[in-house]
Coordinates of C-alpha atoms and ligand atoms in Angstrom, one line a residue:
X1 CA -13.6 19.0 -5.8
X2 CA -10.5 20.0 -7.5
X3 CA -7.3 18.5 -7.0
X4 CA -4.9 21.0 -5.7
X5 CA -1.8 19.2 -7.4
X6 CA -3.3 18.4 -10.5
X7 CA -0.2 19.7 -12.3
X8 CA 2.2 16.9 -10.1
X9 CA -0.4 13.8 -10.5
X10 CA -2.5 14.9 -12.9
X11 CA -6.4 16.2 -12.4
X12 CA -8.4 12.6 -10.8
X13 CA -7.0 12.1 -7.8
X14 CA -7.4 7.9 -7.9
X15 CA -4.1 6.1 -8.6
X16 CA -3.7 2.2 -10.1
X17 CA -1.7 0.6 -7.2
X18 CA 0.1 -2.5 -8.9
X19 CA 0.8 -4.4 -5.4
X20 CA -2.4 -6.9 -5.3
X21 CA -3.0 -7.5 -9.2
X22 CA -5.1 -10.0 -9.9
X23 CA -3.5 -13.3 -10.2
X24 CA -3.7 -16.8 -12.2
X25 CA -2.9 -20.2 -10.3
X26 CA -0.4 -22.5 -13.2
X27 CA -0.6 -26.0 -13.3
X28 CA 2.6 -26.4 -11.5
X29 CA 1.2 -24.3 -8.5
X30 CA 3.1 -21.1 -9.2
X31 CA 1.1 -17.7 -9.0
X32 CA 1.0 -15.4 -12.3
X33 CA -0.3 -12.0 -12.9
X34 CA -3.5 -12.4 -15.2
X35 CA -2.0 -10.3 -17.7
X36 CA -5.2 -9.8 -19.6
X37 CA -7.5 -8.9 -17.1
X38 CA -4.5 -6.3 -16.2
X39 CA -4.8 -5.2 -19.7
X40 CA -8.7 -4.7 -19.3
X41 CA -8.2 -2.6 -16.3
X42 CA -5.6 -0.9 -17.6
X43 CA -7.5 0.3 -20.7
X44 CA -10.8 1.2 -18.6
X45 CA -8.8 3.1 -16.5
X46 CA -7.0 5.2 -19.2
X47 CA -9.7 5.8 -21.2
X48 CA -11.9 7.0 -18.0
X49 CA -9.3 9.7 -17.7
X50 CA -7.2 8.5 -14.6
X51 CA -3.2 8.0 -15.1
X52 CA -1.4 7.3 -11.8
X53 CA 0.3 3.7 -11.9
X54 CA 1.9 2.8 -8.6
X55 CA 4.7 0.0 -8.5
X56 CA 7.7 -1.4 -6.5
X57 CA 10.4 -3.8 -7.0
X58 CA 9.2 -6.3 -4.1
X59 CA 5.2 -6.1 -5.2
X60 CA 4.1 -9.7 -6.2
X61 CA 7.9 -10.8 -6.2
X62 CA 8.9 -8.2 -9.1
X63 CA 6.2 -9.4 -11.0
X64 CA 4.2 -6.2 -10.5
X65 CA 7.1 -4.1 -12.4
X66 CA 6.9 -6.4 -15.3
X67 CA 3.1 -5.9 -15.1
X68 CA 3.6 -2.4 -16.0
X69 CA 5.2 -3.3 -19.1
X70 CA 3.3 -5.9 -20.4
X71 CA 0.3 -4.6 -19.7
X72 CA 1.0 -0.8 -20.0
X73 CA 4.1 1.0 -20.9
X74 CA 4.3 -1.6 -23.9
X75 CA 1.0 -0.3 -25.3
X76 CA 0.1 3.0 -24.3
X77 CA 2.6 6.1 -25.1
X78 CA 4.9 8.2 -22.3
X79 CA 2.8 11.0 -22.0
X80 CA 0.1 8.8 -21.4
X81 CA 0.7 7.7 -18.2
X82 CA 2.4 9.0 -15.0
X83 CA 4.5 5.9 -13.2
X84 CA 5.7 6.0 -9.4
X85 CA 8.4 3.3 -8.5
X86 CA 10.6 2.7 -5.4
X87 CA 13.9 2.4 -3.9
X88 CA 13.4 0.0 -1.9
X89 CA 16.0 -1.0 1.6
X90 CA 16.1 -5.0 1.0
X91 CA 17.4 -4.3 -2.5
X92 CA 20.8 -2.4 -1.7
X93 CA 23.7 -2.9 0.4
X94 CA 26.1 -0.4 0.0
X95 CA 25.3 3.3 -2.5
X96 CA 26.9 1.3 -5.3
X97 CA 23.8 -1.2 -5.4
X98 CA 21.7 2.1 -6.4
X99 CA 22.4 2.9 -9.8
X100 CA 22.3 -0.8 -11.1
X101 CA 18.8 -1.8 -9.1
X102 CA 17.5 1.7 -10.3
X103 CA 18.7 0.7 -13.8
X104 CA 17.1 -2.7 -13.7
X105 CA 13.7 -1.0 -12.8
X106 CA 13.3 1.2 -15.5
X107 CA 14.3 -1.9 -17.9
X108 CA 11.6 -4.0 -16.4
X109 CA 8.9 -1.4 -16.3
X110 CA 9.7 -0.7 -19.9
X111 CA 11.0 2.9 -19.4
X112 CA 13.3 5.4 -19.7
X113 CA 12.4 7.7 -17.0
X114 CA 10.1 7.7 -13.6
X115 CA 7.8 10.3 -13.3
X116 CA 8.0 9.6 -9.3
X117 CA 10.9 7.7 -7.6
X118 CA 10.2 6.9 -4.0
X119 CA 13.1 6.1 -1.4
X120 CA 10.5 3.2 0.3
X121 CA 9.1 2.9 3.5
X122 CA 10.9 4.8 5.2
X123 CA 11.0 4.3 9.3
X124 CA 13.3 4.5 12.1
X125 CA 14.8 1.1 11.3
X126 CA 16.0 1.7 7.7
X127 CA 16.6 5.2 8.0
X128 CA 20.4 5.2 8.6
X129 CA 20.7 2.9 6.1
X130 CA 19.3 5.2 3.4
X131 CA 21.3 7.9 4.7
X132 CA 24.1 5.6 5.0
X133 CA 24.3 4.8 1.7
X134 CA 23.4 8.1 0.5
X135 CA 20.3 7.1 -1.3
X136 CA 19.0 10.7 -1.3
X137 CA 21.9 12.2 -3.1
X138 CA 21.6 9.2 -5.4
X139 CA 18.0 10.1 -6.5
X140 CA 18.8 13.7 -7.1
X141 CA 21.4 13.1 -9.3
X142 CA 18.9 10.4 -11.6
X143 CA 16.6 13.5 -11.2
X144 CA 19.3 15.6 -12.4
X145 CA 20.0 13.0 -15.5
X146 CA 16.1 13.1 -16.2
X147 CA 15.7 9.4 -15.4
X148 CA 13.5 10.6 -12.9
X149 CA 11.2 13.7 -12.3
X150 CA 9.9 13.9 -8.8
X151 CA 11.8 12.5 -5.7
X152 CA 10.0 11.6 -2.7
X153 CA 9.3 8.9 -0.1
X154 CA 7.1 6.9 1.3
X155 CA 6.6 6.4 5.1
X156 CA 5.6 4.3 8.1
X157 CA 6.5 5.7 11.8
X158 CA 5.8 8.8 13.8
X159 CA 5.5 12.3 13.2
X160 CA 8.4 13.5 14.9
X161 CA 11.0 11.1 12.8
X162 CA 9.0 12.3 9.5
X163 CA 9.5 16.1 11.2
X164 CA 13.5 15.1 11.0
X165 CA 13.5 14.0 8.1
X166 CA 11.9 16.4 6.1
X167 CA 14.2 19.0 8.1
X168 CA 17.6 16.9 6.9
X169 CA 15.7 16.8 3.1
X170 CA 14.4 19.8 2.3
X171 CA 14.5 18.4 -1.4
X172 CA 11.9 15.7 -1.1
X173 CA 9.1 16.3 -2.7
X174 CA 6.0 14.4 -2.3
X175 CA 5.5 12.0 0.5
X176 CA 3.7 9.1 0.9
X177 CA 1.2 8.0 3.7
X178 CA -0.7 5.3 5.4
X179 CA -4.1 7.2 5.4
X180 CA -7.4 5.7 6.1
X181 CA -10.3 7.1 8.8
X182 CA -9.5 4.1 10.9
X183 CA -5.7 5.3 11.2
X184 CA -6.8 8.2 11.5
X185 CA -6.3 8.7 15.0
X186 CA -4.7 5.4 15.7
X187 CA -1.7 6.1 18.3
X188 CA 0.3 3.5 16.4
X189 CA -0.3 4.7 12.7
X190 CA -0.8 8.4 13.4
X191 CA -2.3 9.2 10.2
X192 CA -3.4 12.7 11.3
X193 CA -0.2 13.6 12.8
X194 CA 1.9 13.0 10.1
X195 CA -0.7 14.7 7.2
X196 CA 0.2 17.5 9.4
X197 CA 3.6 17.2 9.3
X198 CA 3.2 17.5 5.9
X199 CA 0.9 20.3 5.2
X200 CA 3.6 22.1 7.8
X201 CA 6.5 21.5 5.1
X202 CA 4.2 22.2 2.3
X203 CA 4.1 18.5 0.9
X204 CA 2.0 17.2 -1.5
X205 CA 0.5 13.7 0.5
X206 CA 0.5 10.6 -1.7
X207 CA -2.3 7.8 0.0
X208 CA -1.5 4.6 0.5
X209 CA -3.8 2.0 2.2
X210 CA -6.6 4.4 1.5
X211 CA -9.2 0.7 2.6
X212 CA -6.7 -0.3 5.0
X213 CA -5.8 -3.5 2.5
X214 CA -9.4 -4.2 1.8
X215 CA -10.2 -4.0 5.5
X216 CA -12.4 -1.5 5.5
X217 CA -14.0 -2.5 2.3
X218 CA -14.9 -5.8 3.9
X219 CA -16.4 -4.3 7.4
X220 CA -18.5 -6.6 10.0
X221 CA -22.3 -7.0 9.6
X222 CA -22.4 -4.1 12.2
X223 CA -20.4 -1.5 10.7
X224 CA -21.2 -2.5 7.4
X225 CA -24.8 -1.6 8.5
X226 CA -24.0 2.0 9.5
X227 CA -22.4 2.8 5.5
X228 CA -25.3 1.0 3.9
X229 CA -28.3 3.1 5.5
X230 CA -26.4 6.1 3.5
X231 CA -27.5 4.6 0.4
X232 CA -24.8 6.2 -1.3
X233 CA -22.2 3.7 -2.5
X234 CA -19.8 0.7 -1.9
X235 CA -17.8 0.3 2.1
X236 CA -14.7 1.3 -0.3
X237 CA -16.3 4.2 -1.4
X238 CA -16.5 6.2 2.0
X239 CA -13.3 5.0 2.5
X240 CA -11.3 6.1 -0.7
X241 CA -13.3 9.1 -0.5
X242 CA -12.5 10.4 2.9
X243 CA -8.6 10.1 1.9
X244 CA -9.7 12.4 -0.9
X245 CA -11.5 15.1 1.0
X246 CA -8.6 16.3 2.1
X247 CA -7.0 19.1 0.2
X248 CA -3.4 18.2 1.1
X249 CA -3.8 14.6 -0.7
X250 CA -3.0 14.4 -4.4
X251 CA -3.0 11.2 -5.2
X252 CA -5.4 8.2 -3.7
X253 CA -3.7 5.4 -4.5
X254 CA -6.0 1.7 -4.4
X255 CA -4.7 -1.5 -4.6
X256 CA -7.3 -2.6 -7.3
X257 CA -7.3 -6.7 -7.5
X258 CA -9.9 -7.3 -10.4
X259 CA -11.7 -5.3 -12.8
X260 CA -15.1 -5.0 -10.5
X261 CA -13.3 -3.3 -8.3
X262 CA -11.7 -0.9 -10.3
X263 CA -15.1 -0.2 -12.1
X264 CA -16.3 0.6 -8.2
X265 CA -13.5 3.3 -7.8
X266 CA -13.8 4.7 -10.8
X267 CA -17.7 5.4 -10.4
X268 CA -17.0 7.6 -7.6
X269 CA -13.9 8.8 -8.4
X270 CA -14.9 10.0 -11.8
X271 CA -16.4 12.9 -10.5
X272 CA -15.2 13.0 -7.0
X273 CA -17.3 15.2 -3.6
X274 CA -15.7 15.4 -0.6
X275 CA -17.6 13.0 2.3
X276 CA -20.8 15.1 3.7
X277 CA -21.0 15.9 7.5
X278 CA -23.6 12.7 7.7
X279 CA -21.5 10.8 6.1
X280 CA -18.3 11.8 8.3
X281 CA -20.9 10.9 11.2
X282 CA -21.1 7.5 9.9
X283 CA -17.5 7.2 9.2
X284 CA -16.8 8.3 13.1
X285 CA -19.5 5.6 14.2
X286 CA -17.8 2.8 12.1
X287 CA -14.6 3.7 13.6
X288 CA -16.2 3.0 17.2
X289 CA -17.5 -0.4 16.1
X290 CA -14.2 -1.3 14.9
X291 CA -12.3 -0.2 17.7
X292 CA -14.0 -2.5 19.8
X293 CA -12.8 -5.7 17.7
X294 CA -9.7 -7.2 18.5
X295 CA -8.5 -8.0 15.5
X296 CA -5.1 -8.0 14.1
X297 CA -4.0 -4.7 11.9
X298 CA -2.3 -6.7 9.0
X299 CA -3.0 -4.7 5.8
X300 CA -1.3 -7.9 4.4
X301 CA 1.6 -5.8 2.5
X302 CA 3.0 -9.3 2.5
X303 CA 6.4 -7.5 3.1
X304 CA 7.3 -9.9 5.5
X305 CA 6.8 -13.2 3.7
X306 CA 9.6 -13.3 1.5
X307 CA 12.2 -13.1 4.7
X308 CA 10.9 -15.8 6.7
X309 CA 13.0 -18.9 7.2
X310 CA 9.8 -20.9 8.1
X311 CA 7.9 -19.5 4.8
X312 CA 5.4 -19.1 6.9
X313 CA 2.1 -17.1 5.3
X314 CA 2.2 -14.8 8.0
X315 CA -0.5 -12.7 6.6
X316 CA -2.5 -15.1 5.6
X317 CA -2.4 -17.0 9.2
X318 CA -3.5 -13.6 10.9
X319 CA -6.4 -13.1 8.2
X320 CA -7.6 -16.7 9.3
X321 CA -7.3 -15.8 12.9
X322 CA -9.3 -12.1 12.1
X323 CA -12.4 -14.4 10.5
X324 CA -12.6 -16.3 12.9
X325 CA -12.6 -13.6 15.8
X326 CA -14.7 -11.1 13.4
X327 CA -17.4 -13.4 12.1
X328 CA -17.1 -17.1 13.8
X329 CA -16.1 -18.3 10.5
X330 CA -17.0 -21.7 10.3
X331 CA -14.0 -22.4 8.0
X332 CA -11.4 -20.5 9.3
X333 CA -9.8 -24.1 10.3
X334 CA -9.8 -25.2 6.7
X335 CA -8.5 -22.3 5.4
X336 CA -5.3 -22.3 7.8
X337 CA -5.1 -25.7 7.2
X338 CA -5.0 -24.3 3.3
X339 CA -1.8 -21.7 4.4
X340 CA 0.2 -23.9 6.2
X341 CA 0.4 -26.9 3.5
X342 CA 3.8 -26.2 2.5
X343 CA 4.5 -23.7 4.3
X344 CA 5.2 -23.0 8.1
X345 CA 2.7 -22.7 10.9
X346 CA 2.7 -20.3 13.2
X347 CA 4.1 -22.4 16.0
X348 CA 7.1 -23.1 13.7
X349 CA 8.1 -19.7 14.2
X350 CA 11.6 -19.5 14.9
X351 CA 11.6 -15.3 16.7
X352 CA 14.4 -14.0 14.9
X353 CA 12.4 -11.3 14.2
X354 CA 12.9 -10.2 10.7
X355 CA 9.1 -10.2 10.1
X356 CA 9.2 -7.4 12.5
X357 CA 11.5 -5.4 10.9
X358 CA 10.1 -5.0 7.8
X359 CA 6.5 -5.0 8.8
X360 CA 4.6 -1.4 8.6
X361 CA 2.6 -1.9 10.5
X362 CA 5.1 -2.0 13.4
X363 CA 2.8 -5.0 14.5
X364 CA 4.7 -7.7 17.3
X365 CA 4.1 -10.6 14.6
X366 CA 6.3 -13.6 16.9
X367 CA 3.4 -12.5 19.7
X368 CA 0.5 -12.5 17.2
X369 CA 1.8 -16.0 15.7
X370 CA 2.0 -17.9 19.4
X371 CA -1.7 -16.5 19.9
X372 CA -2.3 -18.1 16.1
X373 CA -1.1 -21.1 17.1
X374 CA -3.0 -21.6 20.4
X375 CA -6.0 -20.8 18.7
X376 CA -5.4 -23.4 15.3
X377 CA -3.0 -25.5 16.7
X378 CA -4.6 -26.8 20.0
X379 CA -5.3 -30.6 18.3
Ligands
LIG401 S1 10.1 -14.2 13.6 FE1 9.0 -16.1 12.9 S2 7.6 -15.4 11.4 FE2 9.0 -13.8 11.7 S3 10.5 -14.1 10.0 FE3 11.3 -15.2 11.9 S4 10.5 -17.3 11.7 FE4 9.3 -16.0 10.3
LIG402 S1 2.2 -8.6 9.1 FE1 3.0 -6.6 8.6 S2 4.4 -6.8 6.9 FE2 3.3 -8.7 7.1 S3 1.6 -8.5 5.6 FE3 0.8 -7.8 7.6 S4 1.2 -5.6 7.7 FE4 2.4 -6.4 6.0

């Protein structure tokens, strides 16, 4: 299947997102980026014909911009690549912040110019503040100065806010989307209903969270079942590929965290089909067996870590608590005993909320922590 928007984001329609690289533990305890497995993937990527790089200022505490340098821009030519990066709301105060943050970005990617800039995450909380502050005006005029070539946002709340403010910006050009078939139809997410929105305003859809952060990639025994009598491929695979099926996406971006699993993207991404009416079938039925676990929706972002006054691992707590619900995992008690050495539990949550605020997935974290703690705290 072609790629409609081949000209914007080039003719594969798989993109490198630089948010969960893989990572080395130092001696001291600190987290690196394992700069030369980056560089494997990078290479294997490029030379399989792909382009797309994903960052953002936050990802891996601005190591993932540095990333792209070291492991990129440094060694592969301009018109090699095509590089998305954001503005993102935590990083600017008032419209004079802009230019400087903006500024600093292209210096640690290694760059003179984005070929995307994305105003980040855009819901009804942070809105005003990005209007506030003028940050659309800002980006037109670094369009206008060449430092960057496509303006656009990305976006996490409902379909009639994205309807205003594609209305008020007329000039944004691409957006980006939580799409995956279990958001699909999910009230909260409304994957569907925004895609719509955009096809309505004639926008090219970027993907995000095409697996549902590794989610659906990692399904239970019984849903795993279901993708596995198709004998056609990975969990990831129907899941990256029913993003691309649609002909408004242009870009599918995956969060790839070690060279295995870029090498399983690129083999069916290479040559990309649309998914098959059985396979949509099976897709449909997965989404029923899922829908029936309670299980938290943390795509673990980990936009809400860096805020917390308790450093608590609030993503990590609720991926304990989802193993333990999903699959009686007999460790789940050593592993939150793992995420809470130095750092808070959930009953140290304090409720002021920020989590919250930042958080995508619009999820009620201070209610999912109490139900944390009363399930690993009880001793
Ligand atoms: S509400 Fe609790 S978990 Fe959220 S930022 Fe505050 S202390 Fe941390
Ligand atoms: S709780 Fe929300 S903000 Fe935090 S990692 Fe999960 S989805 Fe992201």
């Amino acid at each position: 299947m072609e790629n409609k928007f081949a000209s914007l984001f080039g003719a594969k329609k798989l993109g490198f997102g630089m948010m969960r690289l893989p990572m080395l533990k130092k001696d001291d305890g600190t987290q690196v980026v394992d700069t030369d497995q980056v560089c494997r993937m990078v290479d294997e990527f490029l030379d399989r014909g792909f382009c797309y790089f994903d960052t953002a200022h936050g990802y891996l505490d601005g190591k993932s911009e540095l990333a792209v340098r070291d492991c990129l821009t440094s060694r592969y030519p301009r018109d090699r690549y095509i590089l998305t990066d954001k503005l993102t709301s935590s990083f600017f105060k008032t419209e004079a912040d802009i230019r400087p943050l903006f500024e600093s970005q292209l210096k640690a990617c290694g760059v003179a110019y984005f070929d995307f800039y994305l105003l980040h995450s855009l819901t009804a909380d942070n809105y005003n503040h990005y209007c506030e502050c003028n940050a659309f005006a800002v980006a037109q005029q670094l369009k206008a100065e060449g430092m960057v070539h496509h303006v656009g946002f990305s976006f996490h709340d409902k379909p009639e806010l994205l309807r205003r403010i594609l209305t008020e910006h007329p000039e944004i050009e691409v957006v980006q989307l939580q799409f995956n078939y279990a958001d699909y139809e999910d009230p909260g997410i409304q994957s569907r209903a925004n895609y719509e929105v955009c096809q309505e305003f004639g926008k090219p859809v970027i993907v995000m969270e095409p697996v549902k952060g590794g989610r659906l990639a990692n399904l239970v025994p019984e849903a795993a079942e279901v993708l596995a009598n198709l004998h056609g491929g990975s969990a990831a695979s129907y899941a990256v590929r029913f993003a691309a099926s649609y002909e408004g996406t242009g870009m599918i971006l995956s969060g790839m965290s070690s060279l295995e699993q870029m090498r399983d993207n690129l083999s069916y991404m290479q040559a990309f089909t649309p998914l098959t009416g059985a396979e949509r079938a099976a897709v449909s039925q997965v989404c029923t067996i899922l829908h029936r676990q309670d299980t938290i929706a943390c795509t673990n972002c980990r936009y809400c870590v860096a805020g917390c006054p308790k450093q608590i691992l609030i993503p990590d707590l609720f991926a304990c608590l989802n193993a333990k619900k999903q699959y009686k995992d007999w460790n789940s008690e050593f592993y939150y005993e793992v995420n809470t050495n130095g750092h808070g539990k959930a009953s140290d949550c304090v409720k002021c909320g920020q989590c919250e605020h930042v958080c995508p997935q619009h999820l009620p974290i201070r209610d999912l922590l109490v139900e944390t703690a009363a399930v690993f705290e009880k001793a």
